[in-house]
Every structure is written in structure tokens, then in C-alpha cells.
Amino acid sequence: MENVTGEGISDQIERFQTQLQMDGRGRKHRILMVSDFFFPNFGGVESHIYYLSQCLLKLGHKVIVMTHAYGNRSGVRYVTGGLKVYYVPWKPFLMQNTLPTLFLTFPIVRTILIREKISVVHGHQAFSTLCHEALMHARTMGYKVVFTDHSLYGFADAGSIHMNKVLQFTLADIDQAICVSHTSKENTVLRSGISPEKVFMVPNAVDTAMFTPSPDRLSCDEIVIVVISRLVYRKGADLLVEVIPEVCRLFPKVRFIVGGDGPKRVRIEEMREKFSLQDRVEMLGAVPHAQVRSVLISEAFCIAILEAASCGLLTVSTRVGGVPEVLPDDMVVLAEPAPEDMVRAVRKAIDMLPGIDPQVMHLRMKKLYSWDDVAKRTEIVYDRAMRSPQTDLLERLPRCGAWAGKLFCLVMIINYLLWCLLEYLQPTEGIEEVPDIRPVHARLESVDDTCETQGKGI
């Protein structure tokens, strides 16, 4: 399997870049990032796309982001560092996803690809309909495509079965794929049937310049547990309903701050009323990413992974998915996703608090996670994608199933005919190409510059 991870990764990156320079294949890419999830919406995928794009710009690549419109934010916008964003005039209909149309997005995707002279299309998140459609259109036009899977999914429930079938279709003709953990890689390979040799493991990172420890040593006279997450079932919000009353009963000096919004917020508020914990459980609602640090560093304890650890805070989390891969054992307390074990983990973490040095933990996080390092690893994936051979899609799609394979073949045939029609109605020569504008902070003479855009807002 091809993994961009493990010890000596800096040496591996340097050797690979030297090899590319020697064989003449080292090149600057023109990348189109596509996803339904981007700013002004807040979340892990949104932050990942933003910081990765900023660091790729720093390395000298051209990066364009394509997402759907958010409220009145439609059209072309420029954000920090000269990052260009296309907010296409499609409105979300469910959980920030656009309505699946299959073919209606083809004209605008084709126009952006031609106008921006794109060489690589990079889609993000398995349940982004805009991502799946853009990758399909790009492959029809012969572009190289890369896909990043940010989440884990099951195999048994109806929703997962349908999503896995769509993922099989999308990844049937993918050039390279990226997963954010080894567990995620195994999950994606099993769900989609993609060859493991095409899947790279590139972890997420944290902006350590934004998430720094409090300069004052926090007192343990009052311990505050901070939970910042989307309040949905898959994030474990139901566990909070059972864990919070028990922890408050066992530890009188503990109080909770819950940041985030979602359908499970009502259950947590009902629990707070039932056990009369209004003075010990504070509900913040949705917290903008720029304000997360101010919530974290004002408390002595929290439940959040990378951002909390970067702030020098001890972390408690469930032992699910790729979570055990994120931090060393002395920086996180893991528990099974059961209320009793979560309470045990919280008790253990409270006992460990006096021995935690926030500054030492922050320095360790700076060495462990860097968006600049993530960008260099992703750059290797792009280089591999550009060198991957062309494949016959119509031969690979039938592997998706006896009936689904035939249906997917029909979809691709219609998509190809639509492309031919678009070429006839508006030839490529008639689409004006956008002149390249050098980003304000770009330093094209060096690919080893540290990404200095971390910590800057939009």
C-alpha cells in the first residue's frame, strides 16, 4: 500500500521531490478543490480545504475552490492569500448538500475547468453531492482527479448501503485517493473496492499558531469540561446526555461548557432541565472557528482532539474509528463509547491534570501536526495522479454490481454525449481563459518555505 506517513516522512518527501526533479516531472499544479462544505460554514472539512489551499498556494501551485452559494454569498470571491472561490448558484437542500442533479452542474464545471486551466480536480467528503458530480464531469473530460474521504461509514444500514454504492461509482475511475487515518483508509477500501495502492494516508493538522495555551497556569479548584462538536448522533452527542449528570454527581467542582449545534441539542437541554444543572452546564450554541480558542483556553479541561491538545489541554475521547491514531497515550484518555467507561475516563483525566504542562504539550503538537507538511504530502499525491495511466471506465463500472454497474455505464454515456453537445454549442476555443494572478504571499522560488498563512482568518 502507498502511505505517506510514518517515521522519516521528511526524508521520503525530499527523496521523492528529488526524483521528480531528476526525471523532469516535478511541476506546479492547477488545482480545483470541490466540496459542498466550505466557509462561511464551519467544520473540519471546511478548515481542511482552507488551510490546505493556503499552503499549496505557498508552494507555488494555483488553487481554486468551488462550492455552492451560501445565502447572498454567490459568484466569485477572493479570500486570504488570494485564494479564489467560486460560489456557484446552487442552494443547499439538506445538511449543506446541494440537490443531486447528475448532469445540470456539467456546464458550469466545464467552464471553470477551462477558464482556470485546471490540471487536477480534488474532491472532498463522501456525502458531498457537488463533489461526486464534479469528479464525474472531470473524468468525462479527461482530467486527473483526486478524492479525499474525511469520515467513516458503516455497511449495514440503508443510508450507508446507498452511499457506498455511490462511492463505488465515483472511485471506479479515480486516479488517487486520500484518507485521514489508517482506519479511514481500510474503511474506504472496503466500501468502494478501490485498489489499496491508490490510497494515501495523509492526516489532518491543526493551526498551532491559532490554538495556543493560556499564559496563566489554570487552577484546578474548578474543572471545566468543554465539548465543542456538532451535536449529532454520529459525534456521540447521545453519550453526553448520560455522562454529564453522572460526572456532575461525582465531582461537585466540575462544570460543563457545550459548544455546537445540531438536532441533539434539544436532548441535552432537556437533560439539563431534568437534573437542574443550569448552573453547571452552559450551552453556547454554534461557535465560529475563530472563537474556539477563546473557549478552550479559558478552561482547565476539555473534550476536543487536536485543537485542545494544541492549547495544552488534556483530551478525553471515545476509542472509535481513527481517534486512537491522533495523539500519544499520555496526551489523551480513551474510553469505549459507553456512559460508564466515559465516566471512568473523565475520572482518570481529572487525576492526571496536575501533571500536565500546557507549554510542553503545545510544542509537541507543533512537531506532530503541520499544515505545511500536509500540503507537501498532498503534493506528492498530485504528482502520482499526473503520472497515472488512463483507464477504460466502461470496463470498470460493471464491477459495481450486476444492475448498478449497467446503470452507472448509462449515466457515463449520457454524460459523454452531453459533453459533446456542450462542445458543439460552446466550443472550448470560445471560452476565455482567466489570466493567472500571483498570490500576494507566494514565493515561487522555494518549495521549502514554512506556511505563514496559518492563523489568518478570512
CSV table of C-alpha atoms in Angstrom, one decimal:
chain,number,residue,atom,x,y,z
A,1,MET,CA,0.0,0.0,0.0
A,2,GLU,CA,1.1,3.6,-0.7
A,3,ASN,CA,1.2,5.5,2.6
A,4,VAL,CA,2.6,9.0,3.1
A,5,THR,CA,3.0,8.6,6.8
A,6,GLY,CA,5.3,7.1,9.5
A,7,GLU,CA,8.8,7.9,10.7
A,8,GLY,CA,11.2,9.5,8.3
A,9,ILE,CA,8.4,11.1,6.2
A,10,SER,CA,10.5,14.3,5.7
A,11,ASP,CA,13.3,12.2,4.1
A,12,GLN,CA,10.7,10.3,2.0
A,13,ILE,CA,9.3,13.6,0.7
A,14,GLU,CA,12.7,15.0,0.0
A,15,ARG,CA,13.8,11.9,-1.9
A,16,PHE,CA,10.6,11.8,-3.9
A,17,GLN,CA,10.8,15.5,-4.8
A,18,THR,CA,14.5,15.0,-5.8
A,19,GLN,CA,13.4,12.1,-8.0
A,20,LEU,CA,10.7,14.2,-9.7
A,21,GLN,CA,13.2,17.0,-10.4
A,22,MET,CA,15.6,14.5,-11.9
A,23,ASP,CA,13.1,12.9,-14.2
A,24,GLY,CA,11.6,16.3,-15.1
A,25,ARG,CA,8.2,15.5,-13.7
A,26,GLY,CA,8.2,18.0,-10.8
A,27,ARG,CA,5.7,20.6,-11.8
A,28,LYS,CA,3.3,23.2,-10.4
A,29,HIS,CA,-0.3,22.1,-10.5
A,30,ARG,CA,-3.5,23.9,-11.2
A,31,ILE,CA,-5.9,22.5,-8.6
A,32,LEU,CA,-9.7,22.8,-8.3
A,33,MET,CA,-10.9,21.9,-4.8
A,34,VAL,CA,-14.6,20.9,-4.9
A,35,SER,CA,-17.0,20.3,-2.0
A,36,ASP,CA,-20.3,21.4,-0.6
A,37,PHE,CA,-18.6,22.3,2.6
A,38,PHE,CA,-16.6,25.5,2.8
A,39,PHE,CA,-16.6,28.8,4.6
A,40,PRO,CA,-18.7,30.6,5.8
A,41,ASN,CA,-19.9,27.2,7.0
A,42,PHE,CA,-17.7,25.9,9.9
A,43,GLY,CA,-16.4,22.4,10.3
A,44,GLY,CA,-13.5,20.1,9.9
A,45,VAL,CA,-13.8,19.7,6.1
A,46,GLU,CA,-14.1,23.4,5.6
A,47,SER,CA,-11.0,24.1,7.7
A,48,HIS,CA,-9.1,21.3,5.9
A,49,ILE,CA,-9.8,22.7,2.5
A,50,TYR,CA,-8.9,26.3,3.5
A,51,TYR,CA,-5.6,25.6,5.2
A,52,LEU,CA,-4.5,23.0,2.6
A,53,SER,CA,-5.3,25.5,-0.2
A,54,GLN,CA,-3.4,28.3,1.6
A,55,CYS,CA,-0.3,26.1,2.0
A,56,LEU,CA,-0.5,24.8,-1.6
A,57,LEU,CA,-0.6,28.4,-2.8
A,58,LYS,CA,2.5,29.0,-0.7
A,59,LEU,CA,4.2,26.1,-2.5
A,60,GLY,CA,3.6,27.9,-5.8
A,61,HIS,CA,0.5,26.0,-7.1
A,62,LYS,CA,-2.6,27.6,-8.4
A,63,VAL,CA,-5.6,26.7,-6.2
A,64,ILE,CA,-9.3,27.4,-6.9
A,65,VAL,CA,-12.2,26.4,-4.6
A,66,MET,CA,-15.7,25.5,-5.9
A,67,THR,CA,-18.6,25.3,-3.6
A,68,HIS,CA,-22.3,26.1,-3.6
A,69,ALA,CA,-23.8,29.5,-2.7
A,70,TYR,CA,-24.3,30.4,1.0
A,71,GLY,CA,-27.1,32.9,1.4
A,72,ASN,CA,-26.2,36.0,-0.5
A,73,ARG,CA,-22.7,34.9,-1.0
A,74,SER,CA,-22.7,33.9,-4.7
A,75,GLY,CA,-20.3,34.4,-7.6
A,76,VAL,CA,-16.5,34.7,-7.4
A,77,ARG,CA,-14.9,35.8,-4.1
A,78,TYR,CA,-11.3,36.2,-3.1
A,79,VAL,CA,-10.2,35.3,0.5
A,80,THR,CA,-6.9,35.4,2.4
A,81,GLY,CA,-3.8,34.9,0.4
A,82,GLY,CA,-5.5,35.4,-3.0
A,83,LEU,CA,-7.5,32.1,-2.8
A,84,LYS,CA,-10.2,32.3,-5.4
A,85,VAL,CA,-13.6,30.8,-4.5
A,86,TYR,CA,-16.5,30.1,-6.9
A,87,TYR,CA,-19.8,30.1,-5.0
A,88,VAL,CA,-21.9,28.5,-7.8
A,89,PRO,CA,-25.6,29.5,-7.7
A,90,TRP,CA,-26.9,26.2,-6.2
A,91,LYS,CA,-28.7,26.3,-2.9
A,92,PRO,CA,-28.3,23.5,-0.3
A,93,PHE,CA,-31.4,21.4,0.5
A,94,LEU,CA,-30.2,19.1,3.3
A,95,MET,CA,-27.3,19.3,5.7
A,96,GLN,CA,-25.5,21.9,3.4
A,97,ASN,CA,-25.7,19.4,0.5
A,98,THR,CA,-26.9,20.5,-2.9
A,99,LEU,CA,-29.7,18.6,-4.6
A,100,PRO,CA,-28.3,15.8,-6.7
A,101,THR,CA,-28.8,16.7,-10.4
A,102,LEU,CA,-26.2,14.4,-12.1
A,103,PHE,CA,-25.9,16.5,-15.3
A,104,LEU,CA,-27.1,20.0,-14.6
A,105,THR,CA,-23.8,21.0,-13.0
A,106,PHE,CA,-21.8,20.0,-16.1
A,107,PRO,CA,-21.9,23.3,-18.0
A,108,ILE,CA,-20.6,25.4,-15.1
A,109,VAL,CA,-18.0,22.8,-14.0
A,110,ARG,CA,-16.7,22.6,-17.6
A,111,THR,CA,-16.5,26.4,-17.9
A,112,ILE,CA,-14.5,26.7,-14.6
A,113,LEU,CA,-12.1,23.9,-15.6
A,114,ILE,CA,-11.4,25.5,-19.0
A,115,ARG,CA,-11.3,29.1,-17.8
A,116,GLU,CA,-8.9,28.3,-14.9
A,117,LYS,CA,-6.8,25.9,-17.0
A,118,ILE,CA,-7.1,23.3,-14.3
A,119,SER,CA,-4.9,20.2,-14.3
A,120,VAL,CA,-6.1,18.3,-11.1
A,121,VAL,CA,-9.6,18.2,-9.6
A,122,HIS,CA,-9.6,17.4,-5.9
A,123,GLY,CA,-13.0,16.4,-4.4
A,124,HIS,CA,-13.7,16.4,-0.6
A,125,GLN,CA,-16.1,14.4,1.5
A,126,ALA,CA,-18.1,11.3,0.5
A,127,PHE,CA,-21.6,12.8,1.2
A,128,SER,CA,-20.9,16.0,-0.9
A,129,THR,CA,-23.1,15.7,-4.0
A,130,LEU,CA,-21.3,18.6,-5.7
A,131,CYS,CA,-18.0,16.7,-5.2
A,132,HIS,CA,-19.3,13.5,-6.8
A,133,GLU,CA,-20.8,15.3,-9.8
A,134,ALA,CA,-17.7,17.4,-10.4
A,135,LEU,CA,-15.4,14.4,-10.3
A,136,MET,CA,-17.7,12.6,-12.8
A,137,HIS,CA,-17.6,15.5,-15.2
A,138,ALA,CA,-13.9,16.0,-14.8
A,139,ARG,CA,-13.2,12.3,-15.7
A,140,THR,CA,-15.5,12.6,-18.7
A,141,MET,CA,-13.4,15.4,-19.9
A,142,GLY,CA,-10.1,13.5,-19.2
A,143,TYR,CA,-8.9,15.5,-16.2
A,144,LYS,CA,-6.9,13.9,-13.4
A,145,VAL,CA,-8.9,13.6,-10.2
A,146,VAL,CA,-8.1,13.0,-6.5
A,147,PHE,CA,-10.6,12.3,-3.8
A,148,THR,CA,-10.3,12.8,0.0
A,149,ASP,CA,-12.5,10.9,2.4
A,150,HIS,CA,-12.9,12.6,5.7
A,151,SER,CA,-15.3,10.3,7.5
A,152,LEU,CA,-16.1,6.7,8.4
A,153,TYR,CA,-19.3,4.9,7.3
A,154,GLY,CA,-20.9,1.6,8.1
A,155,PHE,CA,-22.1,-1.2,5.9
A,156,ALA,CA,-25.4,-2.4,7.2
A,157,ASP,CA,-27.9,0.5,7.4
A,158,ALA,CA,-29.8,1.7,4.3
A,159,GLY,CA,-28.1,5.1,4.2
A,160,SER,CA,-24.6,3.6,4.3
A,161,ILE,CA,-25.5,1.0,1.6
A,162,HIS,CA,-26.6,3.7,-0.8
A,163,MET,CA,-23.7,5.9,0.0
A,164,ASN,CA,-21.2,3.1,-0.5
A,165,LYS,CA,-22.7,2.3,-3.9
A,166,VAL,CA,-22.3,6.0,-5.0
A,167,LEU,CA,-18.7,5.9,-3.7
A,168,GLN,CA,-18.0,2.8,-5.8
A,169,PHE,CA,-19.2,4.7,-8.8
A,170,THR,CA,-17.1,7.8,-8.1
A,171,LEU,CA,-13.9,5.9,-7.2
A,172,ALA,CA,-14.2,3.4,-10.1
A,173,ASP,CA,-12.1,5.7,-12.2
A,174,ILE,CA,-10.3,7.8,-9.6
A,175,ASP,CA,-6.5,8.5,-10.1
A,176,GLN,CA,-5.6,8.7,-6.4
A,177,ALA,CA,-7.4,8.9,-3.1
A,178,ILE,CA,-6.5,10.3,0.3
A,179,CYS,CA,-7.8,9.2,3.7
A,180,VAL,CA,-7.1,11.0,7.0
A,181,SER,CA,-6.2,7.9,9.1
A,182,HIS,CA,-5.3,4.2,8.6
A,183,THR,CA,-8.7,3.2,9.9
A,184,SER,CA,-10.3,5.5,7.4
A,185,LYS,CA,-8.2,4.0,4.6
A,186,GLU,CA,-9.3,0.5,5.4
A,187,ASN,CA,-12.9,1.7,5.6
A,188,THR,CA,-12.8,3.4,2.2
A,189,VAL,CA,-11.1,0.5,0.5
A,190,LEU,CA,-13.7,-1.9,1.8
A,191,ARG,CA,-16.6,0.3,0.9
A,192,SER,CA,-15.6,1.4,-2.5
A,193,GLY,CA,-13.5,-1.5,-3.8
A,194,ILE,CA,-10.7,0.9,-4.9
A,195,SER,CA,-7.2,-0.6,-5.1
A,196,PRO,CA,-5.2,0.0,-1.8
A,197,GLU,CA,-2.2,1.0,-3.9
A,198,LYS,CA,-4.1,4.1,-5.0
A,199,VAL,CA,-5.0,5.2,-1.4
A,200,PHE,CA,-2.6,7.5,0.5
A,201,MET,CA,-2.9,8.2,4.3
A,202,VAL,CA,-2.4,12.0,4.9
A,203,PRO,CA,-3.6,13.1,8.4
A,204,ASN,CA,-5.3,16.3,9.3
A,205,ALA,CA,-3.4,19.0,11.1
A,206,VAL,CA,-4.0,21.9,13.5
A,207,ASP,CA,-3.2,25.5,13.2
A,208,THR,CA,-0.9,25.7,16.2
A,209,ALA,CA,-0.5,29.5,15.7
A,210,MET,CA,-4.2,30.0,16.4
A,211,PHE,CA,-4.6,27.4,19.2
A,212,THR,CA,-2.0,28.3,21.9
A,213,PRO,CA,-2.0,27.7,25.7
A,214,SER,CA,-3.1,30.3,28.1
A,215,PRO,CA,-0.1,32.2,29.5
A,216,ASP,CA,-1.5,31.8,33.0
A,217,ARG,CA,-1.5,28.5,34.8
A,218,LEU,CA,-5.1,27.5,35.3
A,219,SER,CA,-6.3,26.5,38.7
A,220,CYS,CA,-7.7,23.0,39.4
A,221,ASP,CA,-10.1,24.4,42.1
A,222,GLU,CA,-12.7,24.4,39.4
A,223,ILE,CA,-12.5,22.0,36.5
A,224,VAL,CA,-14.4,22.8,33.3
A,225,ILE,CA,-15.1,20.2,30.7
A,226,VAL,CA,-15.5,21.8,27.3
A,227,VAL,CA,-17.3,19.9,24.5
A,228,ILE,CA,-17.1,21.5,21.0
A,229,SER,CA,-18.7,19.4,18.3
A,230,ARG,CA,-21.7,19.1,16.0
A,231,LEU,CA,-24.5,17.8,18.3
A,232,VAL,CA,-25.5,14.8,16.2
A,233,TYR,CA,-25.7,11.1,16.8
A,234,ARG,CA,-22.5,10.2,14.9
A,235,LYS,CA,-20.5,12.6,17.1
A,236,GLY,CA,-21.6,10.9,20.3
A,237,ALA,CA,-24.0,13.6,21.5
A,238,ASP,CA,-26.3,11.0,23.0
A,239,LEU,CA,-23.5,9.9,25.3
A,240,LEU,CA,-23.4,13.4,26.8
A,241,VAL,CA,-26.9,13.1,28.0
A,242,GLU,CA,-26.0,10.2,30.2
A,243,VAL,CA,-22.4,11.1,31.1
A,244,ILE,CA,-22.9,14.8,32.2
A,245,PRO,CA,-25.3,14.0,35.1
A,246,GLU,CA,-23.1,11.3,36.5
A,247,VAL,CA,-19.9,13.3,36.3
A,248,CYS,CA,-21.6,16.3,38.0
A,249,ARG,CA,-22.8,14.0,40.8
A,250,LEU,CA,-19.3,12.5,41.4
A,251,PHE,CA,-17.4,15.8,41.1
A,252,PRO,CA,-19.0,18.8,42.6
A,253,LYS,CA,-16.3,21.2,41.3
A,254,VAL,CA,-16.8,20.2,37.7
A,255,ARG,CA,-19.0,22.1,35.2
A,256,PHE,CA,-19.6,21.7,31.5
A,257,ILE,CA,-19.5,24.1,28.6
A,258,VAL,CA,-21.1,22.7,25.4
A,259,GLY,CA,-20.3,24.5,22.1
A,260,GLY,CA,-22.0,23.4,18.9
A,261,ASP,CA,-25.4,23.0,17.4
A,262,GLY,CA,-27.4,20.2,15.9
A,263,PRO,CA,-30.6,18.0,16.3
A,264,LYS,CA,-29.3,16.5,19.6
A,265,ARG,CA,-29.1,19.9,21.3
A,266,VAL,CA,-32.7,19.6,22.5
A,267,ARG,CA,-31.9,16.3,24.3
A,268,ILE,CA,-29.0,18.0,26.2
A,269,GLU,CA,-31.2,20.9,27.2
A,270,GLU,CA,-33.9,18.6,28.4
A,271,MET,CA,-31.3,16.7,30.5
A,272,ARG,CA,-30.1,20.0,32.0
A,273,GLU,CA,-33.6,20.9,33.0
A,274,LYS,CA,-34.4,17.4,34.3
A,275,PHE,CA,-31.4,17.3,36.7
A,276,SER,CA,-31.4,21.1,37.5
A,277,LEU,CA,-27.9,21.6,36.1
A,278,GLN,CA,-28.5,25.0,34.6
A,279,ASP,CA,-25.7,26.5,36.7
A,280,ARG,CA,-23.2,23.7,35.8
A,281,VAL,CA,-23.9,23.1,32.1
A,282,GLU,CA,-23.6,26.1,29.8
A,283,MET,CA,-24.9,25.8,26.2
A,284,LEU,CA,-23.0,28.1,23.8
A,285,GLY,CA,-24.7,27.1,20.5
A,286,ALA,CA,-22.7,27.3,17.3
A,287,VAL,CA,-19.2,28.6,17.9
A,288,PRO,CA,-17.3,30.2,14.9
A,289,HIS,CA,-13.9,28.5,14.4
A,290,ALA,CA,-12.0,31.8,15.1
A,291,GLN,CA,-13.6,31.8,18.6
A,292,VAL,CA,-12.9,28.2,19.5
A,293,ARG,CA,-9.5,29.0,21.1
A,294,SER,CA,-11.0,31.6,23.4
A,295,VAL,CA,-13.4,29.0,24.7
A,296,LEU,CA,-10.8,26.4,25.2
A,297,ILE,CA,-8.0,28.4,26.9
A,298,SER,CA,-10.4,29.8,29.4
A,299,GLU,CA,-10.9,26.3,30.9
A,300,ALA,CA,-8.7,23.7,32.6
A,301,PHE,CA,-10.1,20.6,30.8
A,302,CYS,CA,-11.9,19.9,27.5
A,303,ILE,CA,-13.1,17.2,25.1
A,304,ALA,CA,-11.7,18.1,21.7
A,305,ILE,CA,-8.8,16.5,20.0
A,306,LEU,CA,-6.1,18.5,18.1
A,307,GLU,CA,-7.3,22.0,19.0
A,308,ALA,CA,-7.5,21.1,22.7
A,309,ALA,CA,-4.1,19.4,22.7
A,310,SER,CA,-2.6,22.4,20.9
A,311,CYS,CA,-4.0,24.6,23.7
A,312,GLY,CA,-2.1,22.4,26.2
A,313,LEU,CA,-5.3,20.7,27.4
A,314,LEU,CA,-5.8,17.1,28.3
A,315,THR,CA,-8.3,15.3,26.0
A,316,VAL,CA,-10.9,12.6,26.6
A,317,SER,CA,-12.4,10.8,23.6
A,318,THR,CA,-14.1,7.6,22.6
A,319,ARG,CA,-12.0,4.8,21.2
A,320,VAL,CA,-13.7,4.7,17.8
A,321,GLY,CA,-12.6,5.0,14.2
A,322,GLY,CA,-9.2,6.7,13.7
A,323,VAL,CA,-9.3,8.5,17.0
A,324,PRO,CA,-6.7,6.3,18.7
A,325,GLU,CA,-4.2,7.3,15.9
A,326,VAL,CA,-4.4,11.0,16.6
A,327,LEU,CA,-2.5,11.6,19.8
A,328,PRO,CA,0.1,9.7,22.0
A,329,ASP,CA,-1.3,7.9,25.0
A,330,ASP,CA,0.0,10.5,27.5
A,331,MET,CA,-2.0,13.3,25.8
A,332,VAL,CA,-5.4,11.6,25.6
A,333,VAL,CA,-7.6,9.4,27.7
A,334,LEU,CA,-9.6,7.0,25.6
A,335,ALA,CA,-12.8,5.2,26.5
A,336,GLU,CA,-15.3,2.8,25.0
A,337,PRO,CA,-18.4,4.6,23.7
A,338,ALA,CA,-20.4,3.7,26.8
A,339,PRO,CA,-21.5,6.0,29.6
A,340,GLU,CA,-19.8,4.0,32.4
A,341,ASP,CA,-16.5,3.9,30.6
A,342,MET,CA,-16.7,7.6,29.7
A,343,VAL,CA,-17.2,8.5,33.3
A,344,ARG,CA,-14.2,6.3,34.2
A,345,ALA,CA,-12.1,8.1,31.6
A,346,VAL,CA,-13.1,11.5,32.9
A,347,ARG,CA,-12.2,10.5,36.5
A,348,LYS,CA,-8.7,9.3,35.2
A,349,ALA,CA,-8.2,12.5,33.3
A,350,ILE,CA,-9.1,14.7,36.3
A,351,ASP,CA,-6.4,12.8,38.3
A,352,MET,CA,-3.8,13.5,35.6
A,353,LEU,CA,-4.5,17.2,35.4
A,354,PRO,CA,-1.9,18.4,38.0
A,355,GLY,CA,0.9,16.8,35.9
A,356,ILE,CA,0.0,18.4,32.6
A,357,ASP,CA,2.4,21.1,31.3
A,358,PRO,CA,0.4,23.1,28.6
A,359,GLN,CA,3.5,24.6,27.0
A,360,VAL,CA,5.3,21.3,26.6
A,361,MET,CA,2.1,19.8,25.1
A,362,HIS,CA,1.8,22.7,22.6
A,363,LEU,CA,5.4,22.3,21.5
A,364,ARG,CA,4.8,18.6,20.9
A,365,MET,CA,1.8,19.4,18.8
A,366,LYS,CA,3.8,21.8,16.6
A,367,LYS,CA,6.1,18.9,15.8
A,368,LEU,CA,3.4,16.3,15.3
A,369,TYR,CA,1.0,18.3,13.1
A,370,SER,CA,1.6,20.9,10.5
A,371,TRP,CA,-0.5,22.1,7.5
A,372,ASP,CA,2.7,22.8,5.6
A,373,ASP,CA,3.6,19.1,6.0
A,374,VAL,CA,0.1,18.0,4.9
A,375,ALA,CA,0.4,20.2,1.8
A,376,LYS,CA,3.8,18.6,0.8
A,377,ARG,CA,2.3,15.1,1.2
A,378,THR,CA,-0.7,16.1,-0.9
A,379,GLU,CA,1.7,17.5,-3.5
A,380,ILE,CA,3.2,14.0,-3.8
A,381,VAL,CA,-0.3,12.6,-4.4
A,382,TYR,CA,-0.9,15.1,-7.2
A,383,ASP,CA,2.4,14.1,-8.8
A,384,ARG,CA,1.4,10.5,-8.7
A,385,ALA,CA,-2.1,11.3,-10.1
A,386,MET,CA,-0.5,13.2,-13.1
A,387,ARG,CA,1.6,10.1,-13.9
A,388,SER,CA,-1.2,7.6,-13.6
A,389,PRO,CA,-2.3,5.9,-16.8
A,390,GLN,CA,-5.6,6.4,-18.4
A,391,THR,CA,-8.1,3.6,-17.8
A,392,ASP,CA,-11.2,2.3,-19.6
A,393,LEU,CA,-14.1,3.4,-17.4
A,394,LEU,CA,-16.7,1.3,-19.1
A,395,GLU,CA,-14.8,-1.8,-18.3
A,396,ARG,CA,-14.5,-1.0,-14.6
A,397,LEU,CA,-18.0,0.3,-13.9
A,398,PRO,CA,-19.7,-3.1,-14.3
A,399,ARG,CA,-17.8,-4.3,-11.2
A,400,CYS,CA,-20.1,-2.0,-9.2
A,401,GLY,CA,-22.8,-4.7,-9.5
A,402,ALA,CA,-25.0,-6.5,-11.9
A,403,TRP,CA,-27.6,-3.8,-12.1
A,404,ALA,CA,-25.8,-0.8,-10.6
A,405,GLY,CA,-22.9,-1.3,-13.0
A,406,LYS,CA,-25.1,-1.1,-16.0
A,407,LEU,CA,-26.9,1.9,-14.6
A,408,PHE,CA,-23.6,3.7,-14.0
A,409,CYS,CA,-22.4,2.9,-17.5
A,410,LEU,CA,-25.6,4.5,-18.9
A,411,VAL,CA,-25.0,7.6,-16.7
A,412,MET,CA,-21.5,8.0,-18.1
A,413,ILE,CA,-22.6,7.5,-21.7
A,414,ILE,CA,-25.2,10.3,-21.3
A,415,ASN,CA,-22.6,12.4,-19.6
A,416,TYR,CA,-20.2,11.9,-22.5
A,417,LEU,CA,-23.0,12.8,-25.0
A,418,LEU,CA,-23.8,15.9,-23.0
A,419,TRP,CA,-20.1,16.9,-23.2
A,420,CYS,CA,-20.2,16.5,-26.9
A,421,LEU,CA,-23.3,18.7,-27.1
A,422,LEU,CA,-21.6,21.4,-24.9
A,423,GLU,CA,-18.6,21.3,-27.1
A,424,TYR,CA,-20.8,21.9,-30.1
A,425,LEU,CA,-22.8,24.7,-28.6
A,426,GLN,CA,-19.9,26.4,-26.9
A,427,PRO,CA,-16.5,25.2,-28.2
A,428,THR,CA,-13.5,25.3,-25.9
A,429,GLU,CA,-11.9,27.9,-28.1
A,430,GLY,CA,-14.8,30.3,-27.3
A,431,ILE,CA,-14.3,30.2,-23.6
A,432,GLU,CA,-11.9,32.9,-22.4
A,433,GLU,CA,-9.1,31.7,-20.1
A,434,VAL,CA,-8.5,33.7,-16.9
A,435,PRO,CA,-5.1,35.3,-16.6
A,436,ASP,CA,-3.0,34.0,-13.7
A,437,ILE,CA,-2.7,36.4,-10.8
A,438,ARG,CA,0.2,35.6,-8.5
A,439,PRO,CA,-1.0,35.3,-4.9
A,440,VAL,CA,0.2,38.1,-2.6
A,441,HIS,CA,2.2,35.8,-0.3
A,442,ALA,CA,3.5,33.3,-3.0
A,443,ARG,CA,7.3,32.6,-3.1
A,444,LEU,CA,7.7,30.5,-6.2
A,445,GLU,CA,11.5,30.3,-5.9
A,446,SER,CA,11.3,27.9,-2.9
A,447,VAL,CA,9.1,24.9,-2.0
A,448,ASP,CA,10.5,24.7,1.5
A,449,ASP,CA,9.1,27.9,2.8
A,450,THR,CA,7.1,27.5,6.0
A,451,CYS,CA,3.4,28.1,5.5
A,452,GLU,CA,3.0,31.5,7.2
A,453,THR,CA,-0.7,31.9,6.4
A,454,GLN,CA,-1.8,29.7,9.3
A,455,GLY,CA,-3.8,31.6,11.9
A,456,LYS,CA,-5.2,34.2,9.4
A,457,GLY,CA,-8.9,34.5,9.1
A,458,ILE,CA,-11.0,35.1,6.1
